[in-house]
Amino acid sequence: SRGVISTKQVFRAVKERGIDPRKIEKFIQELAWRDYWQQVWIANGSKINQDLRREQPNFCHHKIPKALVKASTGINAIDEALDKFYETGYMHNHVRMYVASIACNVGGSHWRVPARWMYYHLLDGDWASNALSWQWVSGSNAGKKYYANQQNINKYCRTHQKGTFLDVDYGSLEKAEIPEVLRESSVPMLETPLPEKKSIEIDPELPTLIYNFYNLDPKWHEDANYNRVLLMEPSVYKAYPISSKSVEFMLGLSGNIKGIQCYVGEFDELVETYGIREAVFKEHPLNKYIGREEPRDWMFEVTGYYRSFFAFWKKCQRELK
């Protein structure tokens, strides 16, 4: 997500080891999901911030159950995963789906507020993967909602809990009232603790590489002579806030880029203040930069919007060789 390693690099490394991609197709498919969500974002832009395919069915409010925020749902595997999530900034994909299902389909939340809360804390947060996966679970980007009951959670989290509000069959779960433990809800205050704004040094005779939260590639033009700026635009982090741990993670990764400087401010301000003649940046839907745009690495040549992942994947399979 931070642009340090691309799906294409992983795919190339697999082939260089002599592994037939067709024999690990499920693994390659998981990588392709990331590229797919990015293609959806490129095609739809800010529309992914709203219900993409249809209005989310049967939601009750635009909040998140406090029990999820406090890791006190009573579902042991979920509460333990949430505690670890706050500690590490990571969460297994299955558990992300369980949390989304509890918030939206059991707790009555519209997907957007809880999706923003999760993105805020994820060190590997990618807004497209996050928002569109929440929409898939909640039914606004899919034909039906995704549910996980206690039996499912026990199976994949290797627990043996019984007697919870999820310990019912799927038919009963879909018809159930909101459990008491999920009824109290709130809108979390999510603000990005940006670093202090400091002056930087720019050689106006050199082009300037613009890095950001989604591009911290240490190999990007690594042997060329450029100004290198990690741009932290307050407008972006107001719209898509991230936690202090995510900020620290980003700054830590930027330390792998020789000569990089951090600038807190908008792109136009950077250009005007330092007389930047040529800005160079990698394509990304959040960028509103002016200059020379370079493409990102994609695992396959397939681009454009497909309504379903498997329509996209069917095209990608032709390149599995």
CSV table of C-alpha atoms in Angstrom, one decimal:
chain,number,residue,atom,x,y,z
A,1,SER,CA,0.0,0.0,0.0
A,2,ARG,CA,2.8,2.4,0.7
A,3,GLY,CA,4.3,1.8,-2.8
A,4,VAL,CA,7.5,0.2,-1.4
A,5,ILE,CA,6.8,-3.1,-3.1
A,6,SER,CA,4.4,-3.5,-6.1
A,7,THR,CA,2.3,-6.6,-7.0
A,8,LYS,CA,4.4,-6.7,-10.2
A,9,GLN,CA,7.6,-7.1,-8.2
A,10,VAL,CA,6.1,-10.0,-6.2
A,11,PHE,CA,4.8,-11.6,-9.4
A,12,ARG,CA,8.2,-11.3,-11.1
A,13,ALA,CA,10.0,-12.7,-8.0
A,14,VAL,CA,7.7,-15.7,-8.1
A,15,LYS,CA,8.6,-16.4,-11.8
A,16,GLU,CA,12.3,-15.8,-11.2
A,17,ARG,CA,12.2,-18.6,-8.6
A,18,GLY,CA,11.0,-21.0,-11.3
A,19,ILE,CA,7.5,-21.3,-9.8
A,20,ASP,CA,4.7,-21.8,-12.3
A,21,PRO,CA,2.1,-19.1,-11.5
A,22,ARG,CA,-0.7,-21.4,-12.5
A,23,LYS,CA,0.2,-23.7,-9.6
A,24,ILE,CA,-0.2,-20.9,-7.1
A,25,GLU,CA,-3.1,-19.2,-8.8
A,26,LYS,CA,-4.9,-18.5,-5.5
A,27,PHE,CA,-1.9,-16.5,-4.2
A,28,ILE,CA,-1.7,-14.6,-7.5
A,29,GLN,CA,-5.4,-13.9,-7.4
A,30,GLU,CA,-5.1,-12.4,-3.9
A,31,LEU,CA,-2.5,-10.0,-5.3
A,32,ALA,CA,-4.7,-9.2,-8.2
A,33,TRP,CA,-7.5,-8.1,-5.8
A,34,ARG,CA,-5.3,-5.1,-4.8
A,35,ASP,CA,-4.8,-4.1,-8.4
A,36,TYR,CA,-8.5,-4.6,-9.2
A,37,TRP,CA,-9.6,-2.2,-6.4
A,38,GLN,CA,-7.1,0.4,-7.6
A,39,GLN,CA,-8.5,0.1,-11.1
A,40,VAL,CA,-12.0,0.6,-9.7
A,41,TRP,CA,-10.8,3.7,-7.9
A,42,ILE,CA,-9.1,5.1,-11.0
A,43,ALA,CA,-12.3,4.6,-13.0
A,44,ASN,CA,-14.7,6.0,-10.4
A,45,GLY,CA,-12.6,8.5,-8.5
A,46,SER,CA,-14.4,9.9,-5.4
A,47,LYS,CA,-17.6,8.0,-6.3
A,48,ILE,CA,-16.1,5.1,-4.2
A,49,ASN,CA,-16.7,7.3,-1.1
A,50,GLN,CA,-20.4,6.7,-1.6
A,51,ASP,CA,-22.5,3.5,-2.2
A,52,LEU,CA,-21.1,2.5,-5.6
A,53,ARG,CA,-23.6,0.0,-7.1
A,54,ARG,CA,-26.7,0.4,-5.0
A,55,GLU,CA,-27.8,1.9,-1.7
A,56,GLN,CA,-26.6,-0.2,1.2
A,57,PRO,CA,-29.7,-2.2,2.3
A,58,ASN,CA,-31.3,-1.8,5.7
A,59,PHE,CA,-28.7,0.3,7.5
A,60,CYS,CA,-29.8,2.2,10.6
A,61,HIS,CA,-27.3,5.0,11.2
A,62,HIS,CA,-24.0,6.6,10.1
A,63,LYS,CA,-22.0,5.6,13.1
A,64,ILE,CA,-20.0,2.6,14.5
A,65,PRO,CA,-20.9,0.4,17.4
A,66,LYS,CA,-18.8,1.5,20.4
A,67,ALA,CA,-18.2,-2.1,21.3
A,68,LEU,CA,-16.1,-2.5,18.2
A,69,VAL,CA,-14.1,0.7,18.9
A,70,LYS,CA,-13.6,-0.5,22.5
A,71,ALA,CA,-12.9,-4.2,21.5
A,72,SER,CA,-15.7,-5.3,23.8
A,73,THR,CA,-18.1,-7.2,21.5
A,74,GLY,CA,-18.0,-10.3,23.6
A,75,ILE,CA,-16.7,-12.3,20.6
A,76,ASN,CA,-13.3,-13.4,21.9
A,77,ALA,CA,-11.6,-13.7,18.5
A,78,ILE,CA,-12.8,-10.3,17.4
A,79,ASP,CA,-11.9,-8.5,20.6
A,80,GLU,CA,-8.5,-10.0,20.7
A,81,ALA,CA,-7.9,-9.1,17.1
A,82,LEU,CA,-9.0,-5.5,17.7
A,83,ASP,CA,-6.6,-5.2,20.6
A,84,LYS,CA,-3.8,-6.5,18.4
A,85,PHE,CA,-5.0,-4.2,15.6
A,86,TYR,CA,-4.6,-1.1,17.8
A,87,GLU,CA,-1.2,-2.3,19.0
A,88,THR,CA,0.2,-3.3,15.6
A,89,GLY,CA,-1.8,-1.6,12.9
A,90,TYR,CA,-2.4,-4.9,11.1
A,91,MET,CA,-5.5,-7.1,10.8
A,92,HIS,CA,-6.0,-10.4,8.9
A,93,ASN,CA,-8.3,-10.0,5.9
A,94,HIS,CA,-10.8,-12.6,7.2
A,95,VAL,CA,-11.1,-10.6,10.5
A,96,ARG,CA,-11.5,-7.4,8.6
A,97,MET,CA,-14.5,-9.0,6.9
A,98,TYR,CA,-15.9,-10.3,10.2
A,99,VAL,CA,-15.6,-6.8,11.7
A,100,ALA,CA,-17.3,-5.2,8.7
A,101,SER,CA,-20.1,-7.7,8.9
A,102,ILE,CA,-20.6,-7.1,12.6
A,103,ALA,CA,-20.7,-3.4,12.2
A,104,CYS,CA,-22.9,-3.1,9.1
A,105,ASN,CA,-25.0,-6.2,8.8
A,106,VAL,CA,-25.5,-7.1,12.5
A,107,GLY,CA,-25.0,-3.6,14.1
A,108,GLY,CA,-26.8,-1.6,11.5
A,109,SER,CA,-24.0,0.8,10.5
A,110,HIS,CA,-23.6,2.4,7.1
A,111,TRP,CA,-20.2,1.3,5.9
A,112,ARG,CA,-18.4,4.6,5.5
A,113,VAL,CA,-17.8,5.7,9.2
A,114,PRO,CA,-16.5,2.3,10.3
A,115,ALA,CA,-14.4,2.0,7.1
A,116,ARG,CA,-12.8,5.3,7.8
A,117,TRP,CA,-12.1,4.2,11.4
A,118,MET,CA,-10.4,1.0,10.2
A,119,TYR,CA,-8.4,2.9,7.5
A,120,TYR,CA,-7.2,5.4,10.1
A,121,HIS,CA,-5.5,2.7,12.1
A,122,LEU,CA,-4.2,0.4,9.3
A,123,LEU,CA,-0.5,0.7,8.6
A,124,ASP,CA,-1.1,-0.9,5.2
A,125,GLY,CA,-4.3,1.1,4.7
A,126,ASP,CA,-5.4,1.5,1.1
A,127,TRP,CA,-8.6,3.5,0.7
A,128,ALA,CA,-9.7,1.6,-2.4
A,129,SER,CA,-9.2,-1.9,-0.9
A,130,ASN,CA,-10.7,-0.8,2.4
A,131,ALA,CA,-13.7,1.2,1.3
A,132,LEU,CA,-14.7,-1.2,-1.6
A,133,SER,CA,-14.3,-4.3,0.6
A,134,TRP,CA,-16.5,-2.7,3.2
A,135,GLN,CA,-19.0,-2.0,0.5
A,136,TRP,CA,-18.8,-5.6,-0.7
A,137,VAL,CA,-19.5,-6.8,2.8
A,138,SER,CA,-22.4,-4.4,3.4
A,139,GLY,CA,-24.0,-5.1,0.1
A,140,SER,CA,-23.6,-1.7,-1.6
A,141,ASN,CA,-20.9,-3.1,-4.0
A,142,ALA,CA,-22.3,-6.6,-4.2
A,143,GLY,CA,-25.6,-8.4,-4.9
A,144,LYS,CA,-26.0,-9.5,-1.3
A,145,LYS,CA,-24.5,-8.9,2.2
A,146,TYR,CA,-21.8,-11.0,3.7
A,147,TYR,CA,-22.4,-12.6,7.1
A,148,ALA,CA,-20.1,-14.6,9.4
A,149,ASN,CA,-21.6,-16.5,12.3
A,150,GLN,CA,-19.8,-17.8,15.4
A,151,GLN,CA,-19.2,-21.2,13.7
A,152,ASN,CA,-17.4,-19.6,10.9
A,153,ILE,CA,-15.3,-17.5,13.2
A,154,ASN,CA,-14.5,-20.5,15.4
A,155,LYS,CA,-13.4,-22.4,12.3
A,156,TYR,CA,-11.0,-19.9,10.9
A,157,CYS,CA,-9.8,-18.3,14.2
A,158,ARG,CA,-9.4,-21.6,15.9
A,159,THR,CA,-11.7,-20.8,18.8
A,160,HIS,CA,-14.5,-22.7,20.4
A,161,GLN,CA,-16.7,-20.0,21.8
A,162,LYS,CA,-20.5,-20.6,22.1
A,163,GLY,CA,-23.5,-18.6,23.3
A,164,THR,CA,-22.7,-15.3,21.6
A,165,PHE,CA,-25.0,-13.1,19.5
A,166,LEU,CA,-23.4,-14.7,16.5
A,167,ASP,CA,-23.9,-18.3,17.6
A,168,VAL,CA,-27.0,-18.8,15.4
A,169,ASP,CA,-27.6,-20.1,11.9
A,170,TYR,CA,-27.4,-17.7,9.0
A,171,GLY,CA,-31.1,-17.5,8.5
A,172,SER,CA,-31.6,-16.4,12.0
A,173,LEU,CA,-28.6,-14.0,11.9
A,174,GLU,CA,-30.0,-12.2,8.9
A,175,LYS,CA,-33.3,-11.6,10.6
A,176,ALA,CA,-32.1,-10.8,14.1
A,177,GLU,CA,-32.5,-7.5,15.8
A,178,ILE,CA,-29.4,-5.4,16.7
A,179,PRO,CA,-27.8,-7.1,19.7
A,180,GLU,CA,-27.8,-5.0,22.9
A,181,VAL,CA,-24.0,-4.9,23.0
A,182,LEU,CA,-23.9,-3.2,19.5
A,183,ARG,CA,-26.7,-0.6,20.1
A,184,GLU,CA,-24.6,2.1,21.5
A,185,SER,CA,-22.8,3.9,18.7
A,186,SER,CA,-20.7,6.9,17.9
A,187,VAL,CA,-18.7,8.8,15.3
A,188,PRO,CA,-15.0,8.6,16.2
A,189,MET,CA,-12.9,11.7,16.0
A,190,LEU,CA,-10.3,11.0,13.5
A,191,GLU,CA,-7.5,13.6,13.0
A,192,THR,CA,-4.1,13.3,11.4
A,193,PRO,CA,-1.2,14.5,13.7
A,194,LEU,CA,0.9,16.0,10.9
A,195,PRO,CA,4.5,16.9,11.6
A,196,GLU,CA,5.5,20.4,12.3
A,197,LYS,CA,6.0,22.4,9.1
A,198,LYS,CA,9.6,23.1,8.3
A,199,SER,CA,11.6,24.7,5.5
A,200,ILE,CA,13.3,22.5,3.0
A,201,GLU,CA,16.1,23.1,0.5
A,202,ILE,CA,15.3,22.8,-3.2
A,203,ASP,CA,17.7,23.1,-6.2
A,204,PRO,CA,15.5,24.9,-8.8
A,205,GLU,CA,17.7,23.6,-11.6
A,206,LEU,CA,16.7,20.0,-10.8
A,207,PRO,CA,13.4,18.2,-11.3
A,208,THR,CA,11.6,17.3,-8.1
A,209,LEU,CA,10.2,13.8,-7.3
A,210,ILE,CA,7.0,13.9,-5.3
A,211,TYR,CA,6.5,11.1,-2.8
A,212,ASN,CA,3.4,10.6,-0.6
A,213,PHE,CA,1.5,8.2,1.5
A,214,TYR,CA,1.0,5.9,-1.5
A,215,ASN,CA,4.4,6.2,-3.0
A,216,LEU,CA,7.5,5.6,-0.9
A,217,ASP,CA,9.4,3.5,-3.4
A,218,PRO,CA,13.1,3.6,-2.5
A,219,LYS,CA,14.0,2.3,-6.0
A,220,TRP,CA,12.3,5.1,-7.9
A,221,HIS,CA,15.0,6.9,-10.0
A,222,GLU,CA,17.3,6.0,-7.2
A,223,ASP,CA,20.5,6.7,-9.2
A,224,ALA,CA,19.3,9.9,-10.8
A,225,ASN,CA,19.9,13.5,-9.6
A,226,TYR,CA,16.5,14.9,-8.3
A,227,ASN,CA,15.1,16.9,-5.5
A,228,ARG,CA,13.1,14.4,-3.4
A,229,VAL,CA,10.1,15.6,-1.4
A,230,LEU,CA,7.7,13.6,0.8
A,231,LEU,CA,4.6,15.8,0.4
A,232,MET,CA,2.0,15.7,3.2
A,233,GLU,CA,-1.0,17.7,2.1
A,234,PRO,CA,-3.3,18.7,4.9
A,235,SER,CA,-6.3,18.6,2.6
A,236,VAL,CA,-5.7,14.9,1.8
A,237,TYR,CA,-5.2,14.0,5.4
A,238,LYS,CA,-8.4,15.8,6.4
A,239,ALA,CA,-10.4,13.9,3.9
A,240,TYR,CA,-8.6,10.6,4.6
A,241,PRO,CA,-7.2,10.8,8.1
A,242,ILE,CA,-4.5,8.4,9.4
A,243,SER,CA,-3.3,7.7,13.0
A,244,SER,CA,0.0,8.8,14.6
A,245,LYS,CA,1.3,5.2,14.1
A,246,SER,CA,0.6,5.4,10.4
A,247,VAL,CA,2.3,8.8,10.2
A,248,GLU,CA,5.4,7.4,12.0
A,249,PHE,CA,5.3,4.3,9.7
A,250,MET,CA,5.3,6.5,6.6
A,251,LEU,CA,8.1,8.7,7.9
A,252,GLY,CA,10.1,5.6,8.9
A,253,LEU,CA,9.7,4.2,5.4
A,254,SER,CA,10.8,7.5,3.8
A,255,GLY,CA,14.1,7.1,5.6
A,256,ASN,CA,15.0,4.4,3.0
A,257,ILE,CA,15.0,7.2,0.4
A,258,LYS,CA,18.3,9.0,0.2
A,259,GLY,CA,18.1,12.8,0.4
A,260,ILE,CA,14.3,13.0,0.9
A,261,GLN,CA,12.8,15.9,2.7
A,262,CYS,CA,9.3,16.2,4.3
A,263,TYR,CA,7.1,19.1,3.4
A,264,VAL,CA,3.8,19.7,5.1
A,265,GLY,CA,1.6,21.8,2.8
A,266,GLU,CA,-0.3,21.8,-0.4
A,267,PHE,CA,1.3,21.0,-3.8
A,268,ASP,CA,0.6,24.5,-5.2
A,269,GLU,CA,2.2,26.0,-2.2
A,270,LEU,CA,5.3,23.8,-2.5
A,271,VAL,CA,5.7,24.7,-6.2
A,272,GLU,CA,5.2,28.5,-5.6
A,273,THR,CA,7.4,28.7,-2.5
A,274,TYR,CA,10.4,26.9,-3.9
A,275,GLY,CA,10.1,27.7,-7.6
A,276,ILE,CA,9.8,24.1,-8.7
A,277,ARG,CA,9.9,24.0,-12.5
A,278,GLU,CA,9.2,20.3,-13.0
A,279,ALA,CA,7.4,18.0,-10.6
A,280,VAL,CA,7.5,14.3,-11.3
A,281,PHE,CA,5.1,11.9,-9.6
A,282,LYS,CA,3.5,8.4,-9.9
A,283,GLU,CA,-0.1,8.2,-11.0
A,284,HIS,CA,-2.6,7.8,-8.1
A,285,PRO,CA,-6.3,8.8,-7.9
A,286,LEU,CA,-5.6,11.2,-4.9
A,287,ASN,CA,-3.0,13.2,-6.7
A,288,LYS,CA,-4.0,16.7,-7.9
A,289,TYR,CA,-0.4,17.5,-9.0
A,290,ILE,CA,0.7,19.2,-12.2
A,291,GLY,CA,3.8,18.0,-13.9
A,292,ARG,CA,5.2,14.8,-15.4
A,293,GLU,CA,3.1,11.8,-14.3
A,294,GLU,CA,4.6,8.3,-14.5
A,295,PRO,CA,2.7,5.1,-14.4
A,296,ARG,CA,2.6,2.7,-11.5
A,297,ASP,CA,3.6,-0.9,-11.8
A,298,TRP,CA,0.7,-3.3,-12.5
A,299,MET,CA,0.9,-7.1,-12.3
A,300,PHE,CA,-0.9,-7.5,-15.6
A,301,GLU,CA,-1.7,-5.4,-18.6
A,302,VAL,CA,-5.4,-5.5,-17.8
A,303,THR,CA,-6.7,-2.0,-16.9
A,304,GLY,CA,-10.1,-0.3,-16.8
A,305,TYR,CA,-13.3,-0.8,-14.8
A,306,TYR,CA,-14.9,-4.2,-14.4
A,307,ARG,CA,-18.1,-4.6,-12.3
A,308,SER,CA,-16.8,-7.8,-10.7
A,309,PHE,CA,-13.4,-9.0,-9.7
A,310,PHE,CA,-13.8,-12.3,-11.6
A,311,ALA,CA,-14.5,-10.5,-14.9
A,312,PHE,CA,-11.2,-8.7,-14.3
A,313,TRP,CA,-9.5,-11.9,-13.2
A,314,LYS,CA,-10.6,-13.8,-16.3
A,315,LYS,CA,-8.7,-11.3,-18.4
A,316,CYS,CA,-5.7,-11.5,-16.1
A,317,GLN,CA,-5.5,-15.3,-16.4
A,318,ARG,CA,-4.5,-15.1,-20.0
A,319,GLU,CA,-1.2,-13.6,-18.8
A,320,LEU,CA,-0.5,-16.4,-16.3
A,321,LYS,CA,2.6,-18.0,-17.8
